[in-house]
Coordinates of C-alpha atoms (C1' of nucleotides) in Angstrom, one line a residue:
Chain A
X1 CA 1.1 -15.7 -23.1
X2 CA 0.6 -12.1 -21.8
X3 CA 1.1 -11.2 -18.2
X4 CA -1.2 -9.6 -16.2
X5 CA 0.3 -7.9 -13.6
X6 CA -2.8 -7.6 -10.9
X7 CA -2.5 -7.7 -7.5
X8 CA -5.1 -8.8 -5.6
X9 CA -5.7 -6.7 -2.9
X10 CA -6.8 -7.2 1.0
X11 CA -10.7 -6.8 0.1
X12 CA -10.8 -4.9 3.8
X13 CA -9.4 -1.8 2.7
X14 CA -12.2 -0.9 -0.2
X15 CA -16.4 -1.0 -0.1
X16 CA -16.1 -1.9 -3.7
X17 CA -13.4 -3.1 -5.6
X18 CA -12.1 -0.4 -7.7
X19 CA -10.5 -3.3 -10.2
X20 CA -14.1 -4.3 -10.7
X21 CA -15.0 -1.2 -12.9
X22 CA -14.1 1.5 -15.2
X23 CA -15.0 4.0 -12.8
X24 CA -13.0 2.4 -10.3
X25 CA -9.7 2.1 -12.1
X26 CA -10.1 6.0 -13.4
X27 CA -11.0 6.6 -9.2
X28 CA -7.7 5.4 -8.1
X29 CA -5.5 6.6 -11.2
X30 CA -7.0 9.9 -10.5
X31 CA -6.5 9.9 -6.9
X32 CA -3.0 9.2 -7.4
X33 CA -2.1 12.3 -9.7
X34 CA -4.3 14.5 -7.5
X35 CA -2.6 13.1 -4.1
X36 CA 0.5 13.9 -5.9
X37 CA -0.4 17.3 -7.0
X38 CA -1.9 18.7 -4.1
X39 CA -0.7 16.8 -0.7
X40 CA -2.5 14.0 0.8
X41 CA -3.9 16.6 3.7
X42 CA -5.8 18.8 0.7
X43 CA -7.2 15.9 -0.7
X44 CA -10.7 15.4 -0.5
X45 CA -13.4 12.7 -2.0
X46 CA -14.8 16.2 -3.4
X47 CA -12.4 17.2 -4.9
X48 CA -11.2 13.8 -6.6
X49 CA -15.2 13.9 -7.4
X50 CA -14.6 17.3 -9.2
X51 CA -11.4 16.1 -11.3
X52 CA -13.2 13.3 -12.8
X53 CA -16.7 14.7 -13.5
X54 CA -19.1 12.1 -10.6
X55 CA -19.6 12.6 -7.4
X56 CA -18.5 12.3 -4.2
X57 CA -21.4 9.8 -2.7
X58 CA -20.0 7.3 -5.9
X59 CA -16.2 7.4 -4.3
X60 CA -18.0 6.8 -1.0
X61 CA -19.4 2.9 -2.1
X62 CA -15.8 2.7 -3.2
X63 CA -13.9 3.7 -0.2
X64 CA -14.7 4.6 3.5
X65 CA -12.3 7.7 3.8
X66 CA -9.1 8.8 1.7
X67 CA -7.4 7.3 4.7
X68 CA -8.4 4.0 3.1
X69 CA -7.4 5.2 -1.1
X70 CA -3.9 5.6 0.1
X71 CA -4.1 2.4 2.1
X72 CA -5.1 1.0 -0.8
X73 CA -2.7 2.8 -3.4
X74 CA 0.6 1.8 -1.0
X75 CA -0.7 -2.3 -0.9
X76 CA -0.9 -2.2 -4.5
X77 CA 2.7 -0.4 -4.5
X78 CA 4.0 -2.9 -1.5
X79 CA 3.0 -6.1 -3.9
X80 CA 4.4 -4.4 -6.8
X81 CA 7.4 -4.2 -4.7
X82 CA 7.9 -7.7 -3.6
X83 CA 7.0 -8.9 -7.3
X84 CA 9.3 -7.0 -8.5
X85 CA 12.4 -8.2 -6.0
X86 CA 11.5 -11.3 -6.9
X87 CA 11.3 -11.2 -10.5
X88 CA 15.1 -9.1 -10.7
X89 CA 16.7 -11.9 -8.6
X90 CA 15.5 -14.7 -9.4
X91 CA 18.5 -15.2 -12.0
X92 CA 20.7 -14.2 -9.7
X93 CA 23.2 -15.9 -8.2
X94 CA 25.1 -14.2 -5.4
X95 CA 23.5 -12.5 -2.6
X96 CA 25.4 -9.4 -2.8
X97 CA 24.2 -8.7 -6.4
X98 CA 20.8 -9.4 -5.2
X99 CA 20.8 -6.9 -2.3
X100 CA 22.4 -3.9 -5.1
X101 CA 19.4 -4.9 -7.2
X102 CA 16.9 -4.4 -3.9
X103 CA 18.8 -1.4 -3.0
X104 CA 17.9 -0.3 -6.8
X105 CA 14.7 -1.2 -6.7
X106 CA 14.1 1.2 -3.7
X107 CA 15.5 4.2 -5.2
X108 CA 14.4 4.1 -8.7
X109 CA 10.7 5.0 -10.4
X110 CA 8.6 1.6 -10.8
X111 CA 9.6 0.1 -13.9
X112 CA 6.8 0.1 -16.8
X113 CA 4.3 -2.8 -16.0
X114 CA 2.3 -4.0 -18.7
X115 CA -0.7 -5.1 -17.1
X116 CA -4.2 -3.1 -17.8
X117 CA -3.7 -0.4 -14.5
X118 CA -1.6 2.0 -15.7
X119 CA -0.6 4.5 -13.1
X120 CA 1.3 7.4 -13.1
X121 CA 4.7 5.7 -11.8
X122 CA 6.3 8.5 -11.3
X123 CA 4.0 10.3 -9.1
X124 CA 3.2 7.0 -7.7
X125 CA 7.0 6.9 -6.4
X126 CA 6.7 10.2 -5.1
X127 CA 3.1 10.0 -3.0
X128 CA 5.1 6.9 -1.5
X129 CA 7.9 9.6 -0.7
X130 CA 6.0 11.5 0.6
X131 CA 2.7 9.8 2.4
X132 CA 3.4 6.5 2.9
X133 CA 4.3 7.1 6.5
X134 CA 0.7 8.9 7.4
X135 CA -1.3 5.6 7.0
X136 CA 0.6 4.0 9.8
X137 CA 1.5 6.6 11.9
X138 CA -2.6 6.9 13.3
X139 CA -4.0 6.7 16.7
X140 CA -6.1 3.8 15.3
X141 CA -2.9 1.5 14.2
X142 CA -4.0 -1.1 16.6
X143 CA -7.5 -2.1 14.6
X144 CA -6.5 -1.2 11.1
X145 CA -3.6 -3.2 11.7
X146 CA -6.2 -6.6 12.9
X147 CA -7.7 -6.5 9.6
X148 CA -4.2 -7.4 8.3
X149 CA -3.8 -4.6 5.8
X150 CA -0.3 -4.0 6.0
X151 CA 0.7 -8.0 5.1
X152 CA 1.9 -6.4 1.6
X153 CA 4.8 -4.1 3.5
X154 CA 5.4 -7.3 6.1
X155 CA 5.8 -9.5 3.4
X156 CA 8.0 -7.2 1.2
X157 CA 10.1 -6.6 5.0
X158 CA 10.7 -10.7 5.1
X159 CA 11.5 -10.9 1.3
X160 CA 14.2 -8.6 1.7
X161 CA 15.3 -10.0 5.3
X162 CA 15.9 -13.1 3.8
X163 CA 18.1 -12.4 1.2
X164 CA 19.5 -10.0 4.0
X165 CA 19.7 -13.5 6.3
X166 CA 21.0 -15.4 3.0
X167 CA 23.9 -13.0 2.5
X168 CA 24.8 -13.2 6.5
X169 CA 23.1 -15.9 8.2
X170 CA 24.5 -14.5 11.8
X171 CA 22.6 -11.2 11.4
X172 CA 20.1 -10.7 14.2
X173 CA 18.1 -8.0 12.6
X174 CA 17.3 -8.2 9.5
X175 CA 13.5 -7.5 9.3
X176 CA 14.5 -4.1 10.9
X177 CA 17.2 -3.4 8.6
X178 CA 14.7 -3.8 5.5
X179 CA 12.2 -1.5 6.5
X180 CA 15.2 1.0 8.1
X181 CA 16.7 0.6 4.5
X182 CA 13.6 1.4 3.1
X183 CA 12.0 3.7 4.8
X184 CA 15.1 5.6 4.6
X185 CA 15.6 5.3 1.2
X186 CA 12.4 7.1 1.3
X187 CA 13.6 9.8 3.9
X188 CA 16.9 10.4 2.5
X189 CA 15.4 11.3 -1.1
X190 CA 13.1 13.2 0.7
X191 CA 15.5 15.6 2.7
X192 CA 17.5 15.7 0.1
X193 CA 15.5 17.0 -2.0
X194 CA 13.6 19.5 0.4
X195 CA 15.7 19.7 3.5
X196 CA 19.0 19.0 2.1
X197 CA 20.7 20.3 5.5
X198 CA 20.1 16.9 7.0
X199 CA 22.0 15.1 4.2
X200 CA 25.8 15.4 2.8
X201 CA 24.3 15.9 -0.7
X202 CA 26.4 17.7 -2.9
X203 CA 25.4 17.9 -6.6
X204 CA 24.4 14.4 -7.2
X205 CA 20.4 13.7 -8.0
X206 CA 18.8 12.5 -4.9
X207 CA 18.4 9.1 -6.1
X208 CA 21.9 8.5 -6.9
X209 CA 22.8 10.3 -3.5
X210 CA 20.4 8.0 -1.6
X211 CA 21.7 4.7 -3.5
X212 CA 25.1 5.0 -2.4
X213 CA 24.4 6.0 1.0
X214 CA 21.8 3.3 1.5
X215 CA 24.5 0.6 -0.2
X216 CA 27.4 1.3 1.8
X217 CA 25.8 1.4 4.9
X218 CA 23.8 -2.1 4.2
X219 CA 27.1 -3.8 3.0
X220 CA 28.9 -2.3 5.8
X221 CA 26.0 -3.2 8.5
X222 CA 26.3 -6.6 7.6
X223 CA 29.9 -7.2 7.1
Chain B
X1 CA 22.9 29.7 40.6
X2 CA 19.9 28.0 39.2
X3 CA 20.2 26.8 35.6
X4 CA 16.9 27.4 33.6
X5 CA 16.2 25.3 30.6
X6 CA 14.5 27.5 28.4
X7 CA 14.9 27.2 24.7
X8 CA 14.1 30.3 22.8
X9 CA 12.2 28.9 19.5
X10 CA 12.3 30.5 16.5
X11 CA 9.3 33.2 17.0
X12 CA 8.1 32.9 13.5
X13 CA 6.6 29.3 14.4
X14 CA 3.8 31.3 17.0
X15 CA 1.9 34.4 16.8
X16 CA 2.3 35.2 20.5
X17 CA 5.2 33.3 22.7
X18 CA 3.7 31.1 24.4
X19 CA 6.2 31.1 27.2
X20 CA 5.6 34.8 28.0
X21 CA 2.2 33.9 29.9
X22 CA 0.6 31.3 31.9
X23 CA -1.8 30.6 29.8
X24 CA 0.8 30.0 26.5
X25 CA 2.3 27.3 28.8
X26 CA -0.8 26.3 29.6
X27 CA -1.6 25.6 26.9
X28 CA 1.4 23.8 25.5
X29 CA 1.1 21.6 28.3
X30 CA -2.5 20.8 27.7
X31 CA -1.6 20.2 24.4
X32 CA 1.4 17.8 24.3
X33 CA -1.9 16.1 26.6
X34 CA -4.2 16.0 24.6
X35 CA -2.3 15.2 21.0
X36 CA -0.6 12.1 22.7
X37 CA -4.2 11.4 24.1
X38 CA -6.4 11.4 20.9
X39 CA -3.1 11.8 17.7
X40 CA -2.8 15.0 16.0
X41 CA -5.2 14.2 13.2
X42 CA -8.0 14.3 15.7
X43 CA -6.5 16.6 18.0
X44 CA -8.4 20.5 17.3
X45 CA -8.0 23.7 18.8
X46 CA -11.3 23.7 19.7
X47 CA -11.0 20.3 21.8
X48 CA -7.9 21.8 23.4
X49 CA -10.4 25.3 24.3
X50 CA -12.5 23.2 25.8
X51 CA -10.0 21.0 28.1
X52 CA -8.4 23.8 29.3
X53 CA -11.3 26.2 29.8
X54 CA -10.7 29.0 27.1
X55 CA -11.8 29.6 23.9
X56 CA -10.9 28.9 20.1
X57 CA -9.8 32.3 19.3
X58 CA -7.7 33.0 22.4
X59 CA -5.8 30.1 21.4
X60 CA -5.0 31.4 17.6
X61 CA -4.2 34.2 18.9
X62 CA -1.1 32.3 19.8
X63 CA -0.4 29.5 17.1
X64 CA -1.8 30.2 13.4
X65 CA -2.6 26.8 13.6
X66 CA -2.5 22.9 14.9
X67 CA 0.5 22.3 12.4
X68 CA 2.8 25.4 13.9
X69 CA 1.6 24.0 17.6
X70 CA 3.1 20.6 16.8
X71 CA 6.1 22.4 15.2
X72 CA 6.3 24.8 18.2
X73 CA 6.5 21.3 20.3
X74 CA 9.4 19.7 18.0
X75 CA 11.5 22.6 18.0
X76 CA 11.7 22.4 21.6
X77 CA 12.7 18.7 21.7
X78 CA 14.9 19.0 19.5
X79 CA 16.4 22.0 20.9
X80 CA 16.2 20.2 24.3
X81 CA 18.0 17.2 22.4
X82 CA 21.2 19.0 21.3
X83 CA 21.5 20.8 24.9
X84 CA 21.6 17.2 26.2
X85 CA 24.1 15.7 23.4
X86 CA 26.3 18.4 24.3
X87 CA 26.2 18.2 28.0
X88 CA 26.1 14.3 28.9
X89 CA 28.8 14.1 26.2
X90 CA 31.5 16.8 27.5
X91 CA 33.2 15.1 29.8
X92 CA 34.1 11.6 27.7
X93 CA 36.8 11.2 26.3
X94 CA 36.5 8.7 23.3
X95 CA 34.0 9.2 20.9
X96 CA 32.8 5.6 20.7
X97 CA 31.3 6.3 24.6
X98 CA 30.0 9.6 23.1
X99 CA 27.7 7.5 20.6
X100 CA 26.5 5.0 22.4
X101 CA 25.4 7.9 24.9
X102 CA 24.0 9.5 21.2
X103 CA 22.0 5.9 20.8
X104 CA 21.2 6.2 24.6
X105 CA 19.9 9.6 24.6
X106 CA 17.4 8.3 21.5
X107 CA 16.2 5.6 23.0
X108 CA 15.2 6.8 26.3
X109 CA 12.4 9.6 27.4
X110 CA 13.6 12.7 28.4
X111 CA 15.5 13.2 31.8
X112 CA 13.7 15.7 34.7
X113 CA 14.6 19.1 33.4
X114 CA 15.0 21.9 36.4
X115 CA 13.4 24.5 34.3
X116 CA 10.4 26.1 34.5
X117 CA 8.6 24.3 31.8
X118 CA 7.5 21.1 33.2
X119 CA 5.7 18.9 29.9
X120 CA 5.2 15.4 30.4
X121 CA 8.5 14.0 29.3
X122 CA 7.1 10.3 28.7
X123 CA 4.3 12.2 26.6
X124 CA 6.5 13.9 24.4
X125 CA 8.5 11.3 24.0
X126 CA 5.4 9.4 22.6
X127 CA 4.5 12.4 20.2
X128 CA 7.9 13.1 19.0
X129 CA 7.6 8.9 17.6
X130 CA 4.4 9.0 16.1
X131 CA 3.7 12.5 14.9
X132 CA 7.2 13.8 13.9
X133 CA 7.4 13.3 10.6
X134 CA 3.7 15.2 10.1
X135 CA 5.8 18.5 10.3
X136 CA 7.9 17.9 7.1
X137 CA 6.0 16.0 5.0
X138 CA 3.5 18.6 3.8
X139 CA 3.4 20.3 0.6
X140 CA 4.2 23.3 0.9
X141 CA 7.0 22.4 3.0
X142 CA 9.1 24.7 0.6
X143 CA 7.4 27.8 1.8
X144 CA 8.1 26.6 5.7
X145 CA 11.4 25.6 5.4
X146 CA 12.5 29.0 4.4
X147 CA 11.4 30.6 7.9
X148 CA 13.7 28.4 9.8
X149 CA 12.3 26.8 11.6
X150 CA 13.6 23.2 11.2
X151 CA 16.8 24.8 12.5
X152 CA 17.0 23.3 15.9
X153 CA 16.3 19.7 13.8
X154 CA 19.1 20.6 11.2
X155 CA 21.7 21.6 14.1
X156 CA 21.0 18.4 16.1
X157 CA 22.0 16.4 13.2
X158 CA 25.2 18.7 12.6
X159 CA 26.1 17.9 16.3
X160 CA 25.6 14.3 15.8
X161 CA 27.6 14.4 12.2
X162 CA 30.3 16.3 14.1
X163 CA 30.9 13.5 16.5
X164 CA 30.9 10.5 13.9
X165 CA 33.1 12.6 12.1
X166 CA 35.2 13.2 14.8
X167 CA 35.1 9.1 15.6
X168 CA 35.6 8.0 12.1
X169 CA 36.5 11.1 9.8
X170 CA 36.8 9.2 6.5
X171 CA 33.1 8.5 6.9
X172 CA 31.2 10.6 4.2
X173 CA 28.0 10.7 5.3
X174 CA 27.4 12.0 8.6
X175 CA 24.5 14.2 8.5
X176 CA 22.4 11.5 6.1
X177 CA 23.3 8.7 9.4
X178 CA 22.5 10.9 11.6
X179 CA 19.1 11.4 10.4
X180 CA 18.7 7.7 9.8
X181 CA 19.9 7.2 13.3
X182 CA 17.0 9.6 14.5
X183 CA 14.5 8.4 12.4
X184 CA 15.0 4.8 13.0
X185 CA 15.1 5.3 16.5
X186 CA 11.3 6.3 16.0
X187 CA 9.9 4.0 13.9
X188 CA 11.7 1.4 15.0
X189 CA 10.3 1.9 18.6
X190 CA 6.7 2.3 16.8
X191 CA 7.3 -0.4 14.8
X192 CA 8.1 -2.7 17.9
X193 CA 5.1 -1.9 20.0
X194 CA 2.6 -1.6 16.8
X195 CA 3.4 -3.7 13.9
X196 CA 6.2 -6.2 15.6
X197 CA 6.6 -8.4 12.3
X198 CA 8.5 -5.3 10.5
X199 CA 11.3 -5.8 13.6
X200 CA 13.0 -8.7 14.9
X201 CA 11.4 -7.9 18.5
X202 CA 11.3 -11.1 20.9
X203 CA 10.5 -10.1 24.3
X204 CA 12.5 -7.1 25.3
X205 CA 11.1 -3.8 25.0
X206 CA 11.0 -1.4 22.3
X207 CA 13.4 0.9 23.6
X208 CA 16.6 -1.7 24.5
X209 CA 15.8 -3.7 21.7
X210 CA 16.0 -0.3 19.4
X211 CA 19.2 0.7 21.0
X212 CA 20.8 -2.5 20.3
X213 CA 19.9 -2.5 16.8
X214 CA 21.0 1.0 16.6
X215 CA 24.4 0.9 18.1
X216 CA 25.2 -2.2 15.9
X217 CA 24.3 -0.7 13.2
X218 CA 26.7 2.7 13.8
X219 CA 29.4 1.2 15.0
X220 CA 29.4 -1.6 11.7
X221 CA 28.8 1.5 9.7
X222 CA 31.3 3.3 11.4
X223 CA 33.9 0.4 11.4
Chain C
dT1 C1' -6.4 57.7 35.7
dA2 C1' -6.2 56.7 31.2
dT3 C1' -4.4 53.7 27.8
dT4 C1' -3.3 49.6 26.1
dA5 C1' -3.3 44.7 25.9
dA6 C1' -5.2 40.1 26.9
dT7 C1' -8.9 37.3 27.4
dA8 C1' -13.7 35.5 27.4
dA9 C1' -18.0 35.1 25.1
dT10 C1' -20.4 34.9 21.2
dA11 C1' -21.3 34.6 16.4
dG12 C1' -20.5 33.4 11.9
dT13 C1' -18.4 31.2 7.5
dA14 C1' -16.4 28.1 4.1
dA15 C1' -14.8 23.7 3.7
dT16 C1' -14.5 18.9 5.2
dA17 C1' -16.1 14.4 5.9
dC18 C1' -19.4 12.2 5.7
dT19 C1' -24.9 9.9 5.2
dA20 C1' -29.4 9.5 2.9
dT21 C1' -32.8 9.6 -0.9
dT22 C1' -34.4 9.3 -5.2
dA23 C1' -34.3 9.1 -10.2
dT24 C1' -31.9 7.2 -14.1
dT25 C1' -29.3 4.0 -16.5
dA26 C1' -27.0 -0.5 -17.2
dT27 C1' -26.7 -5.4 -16.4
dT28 C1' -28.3 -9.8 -15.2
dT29 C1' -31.8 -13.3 -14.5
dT30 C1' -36.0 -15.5 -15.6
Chain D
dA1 C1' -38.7 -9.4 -23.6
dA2 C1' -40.0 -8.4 -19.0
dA3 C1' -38.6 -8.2 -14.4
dA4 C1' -35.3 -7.8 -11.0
dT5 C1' -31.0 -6.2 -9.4
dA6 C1' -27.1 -3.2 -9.2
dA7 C1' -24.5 1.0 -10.3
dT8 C1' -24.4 5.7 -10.9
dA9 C1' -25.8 10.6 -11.0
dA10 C1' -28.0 14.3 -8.9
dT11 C1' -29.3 16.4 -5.0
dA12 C1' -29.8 17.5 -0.2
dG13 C1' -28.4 17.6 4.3
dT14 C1' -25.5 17.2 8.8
dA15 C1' -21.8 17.5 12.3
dT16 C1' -17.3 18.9 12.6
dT17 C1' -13.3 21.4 11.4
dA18 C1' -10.6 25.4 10.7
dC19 C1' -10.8 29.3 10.8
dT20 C1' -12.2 35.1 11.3
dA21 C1' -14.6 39.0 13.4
dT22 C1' -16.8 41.6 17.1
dT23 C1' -17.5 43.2 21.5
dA24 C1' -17.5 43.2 26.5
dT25 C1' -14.6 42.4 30.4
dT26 C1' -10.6 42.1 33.0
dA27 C1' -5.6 42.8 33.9
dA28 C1' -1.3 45.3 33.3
dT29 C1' 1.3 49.5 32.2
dA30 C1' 2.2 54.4 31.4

DNA sequence: TATTAATAATAGTAATACTATTATTATTTT
DNA sequence: AAAATAATAATAGTATTACTATTATTAATA
């Protein structure tokens, strides 16, 4: 029996599913090296249009506006996310072993998946770096967020918080210690890799940097 | 003597200081407005023109553009930031009250200032959450960060290192909880008010529920 | 008083973020 | 196999954005 890994995601954010066609998959594996490559603030349907030789009008009965594409890029990533803490501790028998693996998880490129989208993981990783913040951080939060398009990132947030409750039971606040750890394991690999002022990284790659930093603190946090 | 708050901002962020004229404050005024009003993405200079009665051009004539305004804006919270950790701090003694004044400080909008420069504190307050992180994560952030002009955001942190250093000085990462302090203290209070099930929120308001979070979490860390 | 500097008014451009129309091709239904 | 439906390509067009340039007018300074 071969896996598939496909996640099925909130038909709000897309016109058309891009799962649902050739064109579709190339649209969003595209978008992703082209986000990556130029910024998500230079990235245009036009340009994504250019890159893989049809137009912009066929992107628009995919997607309303790029806002959307990354919307859609980070649910898939979000739900890869949770599938994947899931899968790594599901063998596991203490809770402390189970937050290192989430902790390793969050600072590590997506493992190799071996269902039919194959995405650049690596870039994928880094657009998360580097974007996911600008598709909540809009004036409009309050009616993208009715439509329930961030479930993916609230659902990873409990998965975590209840291993984080499992561990300590008596800890008030562990949904905002999940998506503190994580958006700072974000952050942290971030300035330390273009602002390094605002870290204490020495010589260590950022990842390893960020790792330790984001263990101790969660062991320590909830000691 | 009259003390004048008046933070001298690195002049490579503006073409022409916008504190030397009426209309540069003006105009900074007008826009702290009009991004909390409408959120940077929508927020143009053209809009701004029109809400203050000028034109386009006068007003690149002072900013190179929306992204340098908004960094113009942070520099001068920040800056205002670290004038206030070092003055409500210098008369305590222990450096556990000096962090929870730290947490404090975060958490609250900014005090009356006596200088000439009279934004609206609860407004920039509001920016400083949901547009900060716009200002670094760009791609050519590279290029930018080698004028400087994160500066005033790199010696708030140092300040704040300094002083977990000073309350714990076996701690190795200072500058890396200082940002995560900072950060957190944003998203966490734009997490609260716009996408509650990503905190543990009940009833209280963002603010006190984001300083109680926070000072647990520093001290535990700390500990 | 002359010079310089700042602003207002106006115009213009390339790029962005879309929408609309039609022809062509592929797929599905009858 | 023919007819109907759906997807795409090609093309065109619009309002807005993000600027730059020019000139006339007003204010500040030498």
């Amino acid at each position: 029996m071969e896996f598939k890994l496909s996640f099925k995601v909130n038909d709000h954010i897309y016109l058309r599913d891009p799962e649902s066609s050739e064109l579709g998959m190339l649209m969003v594996k595209n978008a992703i090296e082209l986000i990556h490559n130029i910024g998500f603030e230079q990235f245009t349907f036009k340009k994504l249009a250019l890159e893989m030789n049809t137009t912009e009008a066929t992107i628009y009965r995919y997607f309303e506006n790029k806002h959307r594409m990354l919307l859609y890029i980070l649910n898939w990533y979000w739900s890869y996310m949770e599938y994947l803490v899931i899968y790594r501790i599901q063998n596991l028998k203490d809770s402390k072993s189970k937050l290192k693996t989430i902790i390793e998880i969050l600072t590590n490129d997506l493992p190799e998946s071996n269902g039919k989208l194959e995405y650049n993981r690596a870039y994928l990783t880094q657009i998360v770096i580097a974007e996911s913040s600008k598709v909540y951080l809009v004036k409009d939060i309050k009616e993208i967020n009715k439509e329930e398009v961030f479930k993916p990132y609230k659902d990873l947030c409990a998965k975590i918080a209840s291993i984080i409750k499992e561990y300590n039971p008596k800890y008030k606040y562990g949904h905002s210690l999940s998506t503190t750890i994580i958006e700072a394991s974000h952050q942290q690999q971030y300035f330390a890799k273009h602002l390094p002022r605002l870290t204490d990284i020495k010589n260590k790659n950022e990842r390893e940097y960020t790792a330790l930093f984001l263990e101790e603190l969660l062991f320590k946090v909830l000691s």
